[in-house]
């Protein structure tokens, strides 16, 4: 899955080191190639942040191939296939 967008992001209160952050995510729509989710972050019972996130579903072989292309080198130059 690849992150493609964020909508209606709201940061309600600061989160500091030592806080336990609980994430809850609800799938709003799941299509063959895209997903839309509503997420909320809580510290205790208080909402710290919330947003609607969209992602694209990418076949594993395509993602691995893309990552491999970015890391191949020829001497000091990056080589893309």
mmCIF file of N, CA, C and O in Angstrom:
data_model
loop_
_atom_site.group_PDB
_atom_site.id
_atom_site.type_symbol
_atom_site.label_atom_id
_atom_site.label_comp_id
_atom_site.label_asym_id
_atom_site.label_seq_id
_atom_site.Cartn_x
_atom_site.Cartn_y
_atom_site.Cartn_z
ATOM 1 N N UNK A 1 0.837 -1.161 0.000
ATOM 2 C CA UNK A 1 0.000 0.000 0.000
ATOM 3 C C UNK A 1 0.895 1.241 0.000
ATOM 4 O O UNK A 1 1.897 1.278 0.700
ATOM 5 N N UNK A 2 0.504 2.234 -0.777
ATOM 6 C CA UNK A 2 1.264 3.471 -0.894
ATOM 7 C C UNK A 2 0.364 4.632 -0.495
ATOM 8 O O UNK A 2 -0.763 4.753 -0.976
ATOM 9 N N UNK A 3 0.853 5.473 0.393
ATOM 10 C CA UNK A 3 0.113 6.637 0.851
ATOM 11 C C UNK A 3 -0.066 7.616 -0.307
ATOM 12 O O UNK A 3 0.886 7.951 -0.994
ATOM 13 N N UNK A 4 -1.317 8.085 -0.531
ATOM 14 C CA UNK A 4 -1.555 9.012 -1.643
ATOM 15 C C UNK A 4 -2.192 10.331 -1.225
ATOM 16 O O UNK A 4 -2.180 11.278 -2.001
ATOM 17 N N UNK A 5 -2.757 10.418 -0.029
ATOM 18 C CA UNK A 5 -3.358 11.691 0.352
ATOM 19 C C UNK A 5 -3.890 11.718 1.764
ATOM 20 O O UNK A 5 -4.065 10.691 2.402
ATOM 21 N N UNK A 6 -4.125 12.938 2.229
ATOM 22 C CA UNK A 6 -4.690 13.140 3.561
ATOM 23 C C UNK A 6 -5.677 14.303 3.487
ATOM 24 O O UNK A 6 -5.419 15.304 2.823
ATOM 25 N N UNK A 7 -6.818 14.133 4.123
ATOM 26 C CA UNK A 7 -7.868 15.156 4.126
ATOM 27 C C UNK A 7 -8.354 15.354 5.557
ATOM 28 O O UNK A 7 -8.284 14.447 6.379
ATOM 29 N N UNK A 8 -8.890 16.523 5.817
ATOM 30 C CA UNK A 8 -9.502 16.847 7.108
ATOM 31 C C UNK A 8 -8.612 16.491 8.303
ATOM 32 O O UNK A 8 -9.100 16.003 9.322
ATOM 33 N N UNK A 9 -7.316 16.733 8.178
ATOM 34 C CA UNK A 9 -6.392 16.461 9.290
ATOM 35 C C UNK A 9 -6.574 17.505 10.382
ATOM 36 O O UNK A 9 -6.608 18.701 10.104
ATOM 37 N N UNK A 10 -6.708 17.052 11.602
ATOM 38 C CA UNK A 10 -6.856 17.937 12.748
ATOM 39 C C UNK A 10 -5.956 17.424 13.869
ATOM 40 O O UNK A 10 -5.997 16.243 14.219
ATOM 41 N N UNK A 11 -5.162 18.328 14.403
ATOM 42 C CA UNK A 11 -4.307 17.999 15.537
ATOM 43 C C UNK A 11 -4.932 18.663 16.755
ATOM 44 O O UNK A 11 -4.937 19.885 16.866
ATOM 45 N N UNK A 12 -5.463 17.880 17.657
ATOM 46 C CA UNK A 12 -6.275 18.379 18.771
ATOM 47 C C UNK A 12 -5.453 18.747 20.006
ATOM 48 O O UNK A 12 -5.792 19.662 20.727
ATOM 49 N N UNK A 13 -4.413 17.994 20.295
ATOM 50 C CA UNK A 13 -3.589 18.250 21.477
ATOM 51 C C UNK A 13 -2.198 17.673 21.247
ATOM 52 O O UNK A 13 -2.026 16.741 20.466
ATOM 53 N N UNK A 14 -1.195 18.221 21.928
ATOM 54 C CA UNK A 14 0.167 17.718 21.725
ATOM 55 C C UNK A 14 0.353 16.314 22.305
ATOM 56 O O UNK A 14 -0.307 15.941 23.272
ATOM 57 N N UNK A 15 1.250 15.569 21.698
ATOM 58 C CA UNK A 15 1.664 14.263 22.191
ATOM 59 C C UNK A 15 3.132 14.412 22.574
ATOM 60 O O UNK A 15 3.932 14.903 21.776
ATOM 61 N N UNK A 16 3.469 14.020 23.781
ATOM 62 C CA UNK A 16 4.830 14.203 24.272
ATOM 63 C C UNK A 16 5.475 12.842 24.541
ATOM 64 O O UNK A 16 4.769 11.841 24.711
ATOM 65 N N UNK A 17 6.818 12.793 24.574
ATOM 66 C CA UNK A 17 7.491 11.524 24.884
ATOM 67 C C UNK A 17 6.965 10.941 26.192
ATOM 68 O O UNK A 17 6.750 11.658 27.174
ATOM 69 N N UNK A 18 6.716 9.656 26.154
ATOM 70 C CA UNK A 18 6.163 8.972 27.321
ATOM 71 C C UNK A 18 4.674 8.724 27.216
ATOM 72 O O UNK A 18 4.135 7.854 27.904
ATOM 73 N N UNK A 19 3.960 9.470 26.347
ATOM 74 C CA UNK A 19 2.532 9.236 26.130
ATOM 75 C C UNK A 19 2.336 7.927 25.382
ATOM 76 O O UNK A 19 3.127 7.573 24.511
ATOM 77 N N UNK A 20 1.283 7.218 25.703
ATOM 78 C CA UNK A 20 0.920 6.027 24.949
ATOM 79 C C UNK A 20 -0.118 6.448 23.922
ATOM 80 O O UNK A 20 -1.209 6.915 24.282
ATOM 81 N N UNK A 21 0.230 6.303 22.653
ATOM 82 C CA UNK A 21 -0.639 6.718 21.551
ATOM 83 C C UNK A 21 -1.396 5.503 21.029
ATOM 84 O O UNK A 21 -0.794 4.492 20.674
ATOM 85 N N UNK A 22 -2.719 5.581 21.004
ATOM 86 C CA UNK A 22 -3.559 4.499 20.481
ATOM 87 C C UNK A 22 -4.164 4.956 19.161
ATOM 88 O O UNK A 22 -4.794 6.019 19.093
ATOM 89 N N UNK A 23 -3.976 4.177 18.110
ATOM 90 C CA UNK A 23 -4.512 4.514 16.786
ATOM 91 C C UNK A 23 -5.705 3.618 16.483
ATOM 92 O O UNK A 23 -5.626 2.400 16.647
ATOM 93 N N UNK A 24 -6.791 4.229 16.029
ATOM 94 C CA UNK A 24 -7.973 3.483 15.598
ATOM 95 C C UNK A 24 -8.281 3.901 14.168
ATOM 96 O O UNK A 24 -8.349 5.099 13.872
ATOM 97 N N UNK A 25 -8.454 2.911 13.294
ATOM 98 C CA UNK A 25 -8.682 3.184 11.878
ATOM 99 C C UNK A 25 -9.921 2.433 11.410
ATOM 100 O O UNK A 25 -10.093 1.253 11.706
ATOM 101 N N UNK A 26 -10.778 3.132 10.683
ATOM 102 C CA UNK A 26 -11.986 2.536 10.105
ATOM 103 C C UNK A 26 -11.887 2.660 8.593
ATOM 104 O O UNK A 26 -11.613 3.742 8.065
ATOM 105 N N UNK A 27 -12.086 1.552 7.880
ATOM 106 C CA UNK A 27 -12.066 1.586 6.424
ATOM 107 C C UNK A 27 -13.397 2.142 5.939
ATOM 108 O O UNK A 27 -14.461 1.602 6.242
ATOM 109 N N UNK A 28 -13.338 3.245 5.196
ATOM 110 C CA UNK A 28 -14.541 3.869 4.647
ATOM 111 C C UNK A 28 -14.898 3.285 3.288
ATOM 112 O O UNK A 28 -16.070 3.114 2.970
ATOM 113 N N UNK A 29 -13.892 3.011 2.475
ATOM 114 C CA UNK A 29 -14.117 2.438 1.139
ATOM 115 C C UNK A 29 -12.887 1.633 0.733
ATOM 116 O O UNK A 29 -11.760 2.085 0.897
ATOM 117 N N UNK A 30 -13.120 0.430 0.226
ATOM 118 C CA UNK A 30 -12.033 -0.424 -0.239
ATOM 119 C C UNK A 30 -12.359 -0.822 -1.668
ATOM 120 O O UNK A 30 -13.294 -1.577 -1.910
ATOM 121 N N UNK A 31 -11.603 -0.280 -2.596
ATOM 122 C CA UNK A 31 -11.771 -0.605 -4.009
ATOM 123 C C UNK A 31 -10.630 -1.533 -4.419
ATOM 124 O O UNK A 31 -9.709 -1.772 -3.649
ATOM 125 N N UNK A 32 -10.655 -1.984 -5.635
ATOM 126 C CA UNK A 32 -9.617 -2.903 -6.105
ATOM 127 C C UNK A 32 -8.230 -2.262 -6.027
ATOM 128 O O UNK A 32 -7.263 -2.928 -5.683
ATOM 129 N N UNK A 33 -8.133 -0.968 -6.320
ATOM 130 C CA UNK A 33 -6.816 -0.330 -6.355
ATOM 131 C C UNK A 33 -6.638 0.808 -5.356
ATOM 132 O O UNK A 33 -5.571 1.396 -5.287
ATOM 133 N N UNK A 34 -7.675 1.142 -4.586
ATOM 134 C CA UNK A 34 -7.554 2.277 -3.665
ATOM 135 C C UNK A 34 -8.337 2.029 -2.379
ATOM 136 O O UNK A 34 -9.335 1.317 -2.370
ATOM 137 N N UNK A 35 -7.862 2.650 -1.303
ATOM 138 C CA UNK A 35 -8.495 2.517 0.007
ATOM 139 C C UNK A 35 -8.622 3.905 0.628
ATOM 140 O O UNK A 35 -7.726 4.734 0.503
ATOM 141 N N UNK A 36 -9.747 4.143 1.287
ATOM 142 C CA UNK A 36 -9.986 5.404 1.994
ATOM 143 C C UNK A 36 -10.310 5.039 3.442
ATOM 144 O O UNK A 36 -11.194 4.213 3.693
ATOM 145 N N UNK A 37 -9.570 5.639 4.397
ATOM 146 C CA UNK A 37 -9.714 5.284 5.806
ATOM 147 C C UNK A 37 -9.845 6.523 6.682
ATOM 148 O O UNK A 37 -9.252 7.554 6.384
ATOM 149 N N UNK A 38 -10.613 6.405 7.744
ATOM 150 C CA UNK A 38 -10.748 7.449 8.761
ATOM 151 C C UNK A 38 -9.927 6.978 9.954
ATOM 152 O O UNK A 38 -10.125 5.873 10.451
ATOM 153 N N UNK A 39 -8.992 7.795 10.405
ATOM 154 C CA UNK A 39 -8.157 7.411 11.535
ATOM 155 C C UNK A 39 -8.201 8.433 12.644
ATOM 156 O O UNK A 39 -8.361 9.631 12.404
ATOM 157 N N UNK A 40 -8.088 7.934 13.880
ATOM 158 C CA UNK A 40 -8.021 8.803 15.052
ATOM 159 C C UNK A 40 -6.890 8.311 15.943
ATOM 160 O O UNK A 40 -6.669 7.110 16.077
ATOM 161 N N UNK A 41 -6.187 9.277 16.549
ATOM 162 C CA UNK A 41 -5.118 8.975 17.494
ATOM 163 C C UNK A 41 -5.558 9.460 18.862
ATOM 164 O O UNK A 41 -6.018 10.601 19.003
ATOM 165 N N UNK A 42 -5.414 8.614 19.871
ATOM 166 C CA UNK A 42 -5.840 8.945 21.235
ATOM 167 C C UNK A 42 -4.674 8.854 22.204
ATOM 168 O O UNK A 42 -3.810 7.995 22.065
ATOM 169 N N UNK A 43 -4.681 9.733 23.176
ATOM 170 C CA UNK A 43 -3.832 9.616 24.359
ATOM 171 C C UNK A 43 -4.816 9.487 25.511
ATOM 172 O O UNK A 43 -5.577 10.422 25.789
ATOM 173 N N UNK A 44 -4.837 8.320 26.124
ATOM 174 C CA UNK A 44 -5.881 8.039 27.113
ATOM 175 C C UNK A 44 -7.219 8.014 26.385
ATOM 176 O O UNK A 44 -7.364 7.375 25.350
ATOM 177 N N UNK A 45 -8.186 8.752 26.884
ATOM 178 C CA UNK A 45 -9.496 8.835 26.231
ATOM 179 C C UNK A 45 -9.649 10.097 25.385
ATOM 180 O O UNK A 45 -10.695 10.321 24.784
ATOM 181 N N UNK A 46 -8.616 10.925 25.343
ATOM 182 C CA UNK A 46 -8.690 12.193 24.624
ATOM 183 C C UNK A 46 -8.132 12.071 23.215
ATOM 184 O O UNK A 46 -7.067 11.494 22.999
ATOM 185 N N UNK A 47 -8.851 12.647 22.237
ATOM 186 C CA UNK A 47 -8.408 12.631 20.845
ATOM 187 C C UNK A 47 -7.230 13.581 20.669
ATOM 188 O O UNK A 47 -7.309 14.755 21.000
ATOM 189 N N UNK A 48 -6.131 13.051 20.130
ATOM 190 C CA UNK A 48 -4.939 13.866 19.882
ATOM 191 C C UNK A 48 -4.892 14.326 18.425
ATOM 192 O O UNK A 48 -4.426 15.424 18.134
ATOM 193 N N UNK A 49 -5.380 13.494 17.503
ATOM 194 C CA UNK A 49 -5.363 13.838 16.076
ATOM 195 C C UNK A 49 -6.371 12.969 15.343
ATOM 196 O O UNK A 49 -6.747 11.894 15.807
ATOM 197 N N UNK A 50 -6.794 13.448 14.162
ATOM 198 C CA UNK A 50 -7.702 12.670 13.313
ATOM 199 C C UNK A 50 -7.531 13.106 11.867
ATOM 200 O O UNK A 50 -7.115 14.239 11.598
ATOM 201 N N UNK A 51 -7.829 12.193 10.936
ATOM 202 C CA UNK A 51 -7.698 12.503 9.510
ATOM 203 C C UNK A 51 -8.354 11.413 8.678
ATOM 204 O O UNK A 51 -8.603 10.307 9.153
ATOM 205 N N UNK A 52 -8.621 11.754 7.418
ATOM 206 C CA UNK A 52 -9.053 10.780 6.422
ATOM 207 C C UNK A 52 -7.851 10.572 5.507
ATOM 208 O O UNK A 52 -7.285 11.529 4.983
ATOM 209 N N UNK A 53 -7.450 9.326 5.348
ATOM 210 C CA UNK A 53 -6.247 8.989 4.591
ATOM 211 C C UNK A 53 -6.630 8.138 3.384
ATOM 212 O O UNK A 53 -7.480 7.256 3.488
ATOM 213 N N UNK A 54 -5.998 8.403 2.243
ATOM 214 C CA UNK A 54 -6.196 7.570 1.065
ATOM 215 C C UNK A 54 -4.879 6.889 0.697
ATOM 216 O O UNK A 54 -3.798 7.462 0.861
ATOM 217 N N UNK A 55 -4.990 5.657 0.233
ATOM 218 C CA UNK A 55 -3.831 4.864 -0.167
ATOM 219 C C UNK A 55 -4.145 4.143 -1.459
ATOM 220 O O UNK A 55 -5.299 3.882 -1.768
ATOM 221 N N UNK A 56 -3.090 3.811 -2.182
ATOM 222 C CA UNK A 56 -3.244 3.027 -3.407
ATOM 223 C C UNK A 56 -2.692 1.636 -3.149
ATOM 224 O O UNK A 56 -1.624 1.487 -2.544
ATOM 225 N N UNK A 57 -3.420 0.630 -3.584
ATOM 226 C CA UNK A 57 -2.970 -0.744 -3.447
ATOM 227 C C UNK A 57 -2.029 -1.036 -4.613
ATOM 228 O O UNK A 57 -2.398 -0.856 -5.775
ATOM 229 N N UNK A 58 -0.808 -1.444 -4.295
ATOM 230 C CA UNK A 58 0.214 -1.714 -5.305
ATOM 231 C C UNK A 58 0.611 -3.185 -5.187
ATOM 232 O O UNK A 58 0.911 -3.650 -4.080
ATOM 233 N N UNK A 59 0.622 -3.920 -6.297
ATOM 234 C CA UNK A 59 1.058 -5.326 -6.223
ATOM 235 C C UNK A 59 2.461 -5.425 -5.636
ATOM 236 O O UNK A 59 3.325 -4.604 -5.936
ATOM 237 N N UNK A 60 2.679 -6.413 -4.805
ATOM 238 C CA UNK A 60 3.971 -6.576 -4.131
ATOM 239 C C UNK A 60 5.118 -6.633 -5.130
ATOM 240 O O UNK A 60 6.141 -6.004 -4.921
ATOM 241 N N UNK A 61 4.975 -7.346 -6.216
ATOM 242 C CA UNK A 61 6.067 -7.469 -7.190
ATOM 243 C C UNK A 61 6.427 -6.112 -7.788
ATOM 244 O O UNK A 61 7.588 -5.810 -8.009
ATOM 245 N N UNK A 62 5.446 -5.253 -8.030
ATOM 246 C CA UNK A 62 5.707 -3.911 -8.565
ATOM 247 C C UNK A 62 6.455 -3.055 -7.546
ATOM 248 O O UNK A 62 7.395 -2.344 -7.885
ATOM 249 N N UNK A 63 6.062 -3.127 -6.284
ATOM 250 C CA UNK A 63 6.710 -2.347 -5.229
ATOM 251 C C UNK A 63 8.154 -2.800 -5.044
ATOM 252 O O UNK A 63 9.056 -1.988 -4.892
ATOM 253 N N UNK A 64 8.383 -4.106 -5.063
ATOM 254 C CA UNK A 64 9.749 -4.625 -4.911
ATOM 255 C C UNK A 64 10.611 -4.212 -6.095
ATOM 256 O O UNK A 64 11.769 -3.858 -5.932
ATOM 257 N N UNK A 65 10.045 -4.256 -7.295
ATOM 258 C CA UNK A 65 10.788 -3.872 -8.497
ATOM 259 C C UNK A 65 11.157 -2.395 -8.442
ATOM 260 O O UNK A 65 12.276 -2.010 -8.740
ATOM 261 N N UNK A 66 10.232 -1.555 -7.997
ATOM 262 C CA UNK A 66 10.489 -0.125 -7.882
ATOM 263 C C UNK A 66 11.598 0.146 -6.876
ATOM 264 O O UNK A 66 12.495 0.944 -7.115
ATOM 265 N N UNK A 67 11.554 -0.541 -5.747
ATOM 266 C CA UNK A 67 12.572 -0.355 -4.722
ATOM 267 C C UNK A 67 13.920 -0.838 -5.233
ATOM 268 O O UNK A 67 14.937 -0.191 -5.016
ATOM 269 N N UNK A 68 13.960 -1.952 -5.944
ATOM 270 C CA UNK A 68 15.213 -2.471 -6.478
ATOM 271 C C UNK A 68 15.808 -1.510 -7.494
ATOM 272 O O UNK A 68 17.023 -1.297 -7.535
ATOM 273 N N UNK A 69 14.971 -0.882 -8.326
ATOM 274 C CA UNK A 69 15.459 0.069 -9.321
ATOM 275 C C UNK A 69 16.115 1.273 -8.672
ATOM 276 O O UNK A 69 17.087 1.811 -9.188
ATOM 277 N N UNK A 70 15.598 1.707 -7.540
ATOM 278 C CA UNK A 70 16.140 2.878 -6.858
ATOM 279 C C UNK A 70 17.479 2.592 -6.202
ATOM 280 O O UNK A 70 18.275 3.486 -6.014
ATOM 281 N N UNK A 71 17.763 1.324 -5.876
ATOM 282 C CA UNK A 71 18.977 1.015 -5.138
ATOM 283 C C UNK A 71 20.109 0.475 -5.999
ATOM 284 O O UNK A 71 21.214 0.330 -5.525
ATOM 285 N N UNK A 72 19.859 0.154 -7.260
ATOM 286 C CA UNK A 72 20.929 -0.335 -8.125
ATOM 287 C C UNK A 72 21.886 0.798 -8.456
ATOM 288 O O UNK A 72 21.476 1.906 -8.746
ATOM 289 N N UNK A 73 23.163 0.499 -8.404
ATOM 290 C CA UNK A 73 24.154 1.522 -8.726
ATOM 291 C C UNK A 73 25.152 1.013 -9.747
ATOM 292 O O UNK A 73 25.388 -0.181 -9.889
ATOM 293 N N UNK A 74 25.756 1.931 -10.473
ATOM 294 C CA UNK A 74 26.818 1.657 -11.431
ATOM 295 C C UNK A 74 27.956 2.607 -11.063
ATOM 296 O O UNK A 74 27.930 3.774 -11.429
ATOM 297 N N UNK A 75 28.920 2.115 -10.290
ATOM 298 C CA UNK A 75 29.955 2.999 -9.776
ATOM 299 C C UNK A 75 29.358 3.924 -8.759
ATOM 300 O O UNK A 75 28.815 3.497 -7.760
ATOM 301 N N UNK A 76 29.392 5.235 -9.024
ATOM 302 C CA UNK A 76 28.819 6.228 -8.112
ATOM 303 C C UNK A 76 27.499 6.771 -8.609
ATOM 304 O O UNK A 76 26.934 7.651 -7.999
ATOM 305 N N UNK A 77 27.014 6.249 -9.738
ATOM 306 C CA UNK A 77 25.770 6.764 -10.313
ATOM 307 C C UNK A 77 24.615 5.818 -10.008
ATOM 308 O O UNK A 77 24.776 4.604 -10.002
ATOM 309 N N UNK A 78 23.454 6.376 -9.788
ATOM 310 C CA UNK A 78 22.229 5.615 -9.593
ATOM 311 C C UNK A 78 21.704 5.220 -10.954
ATOM 312 O O UNK A 78 21.594 6.043 -11.850
ATOM 313 N N UNK A 79 21.400 3.943 -11.116
ATOM 314 C CA UNK A 79 20.926 3.437 -12.406
ATOM 315 C C UNK A 79 19.480 3.025 -12.272
ATOM 316 O O UNK A 79 19.116 2.259 -11.393
ATOM 317 N N UNK A 80 18.612 3.535 -13.135
ATOM 318 C CA UNK A 80 17.204 3.139 -13.166
ATOM 319 C C UNK A 80 16.965 2.279 -14.382
ATOM 320 O O UNK A 80 17.505 2.541 -15.444
ATOM 321 N N UNK A 81 16.185 1.227 -14.211
ATOM 322 C CA UNK A 81 15.880 0.354 -15.347
ATOM 323 C C UNK A 81 14.638 0.817 -16.058
ATOM 324 O O UNK A 81 13.768 1.376 -15.521
#
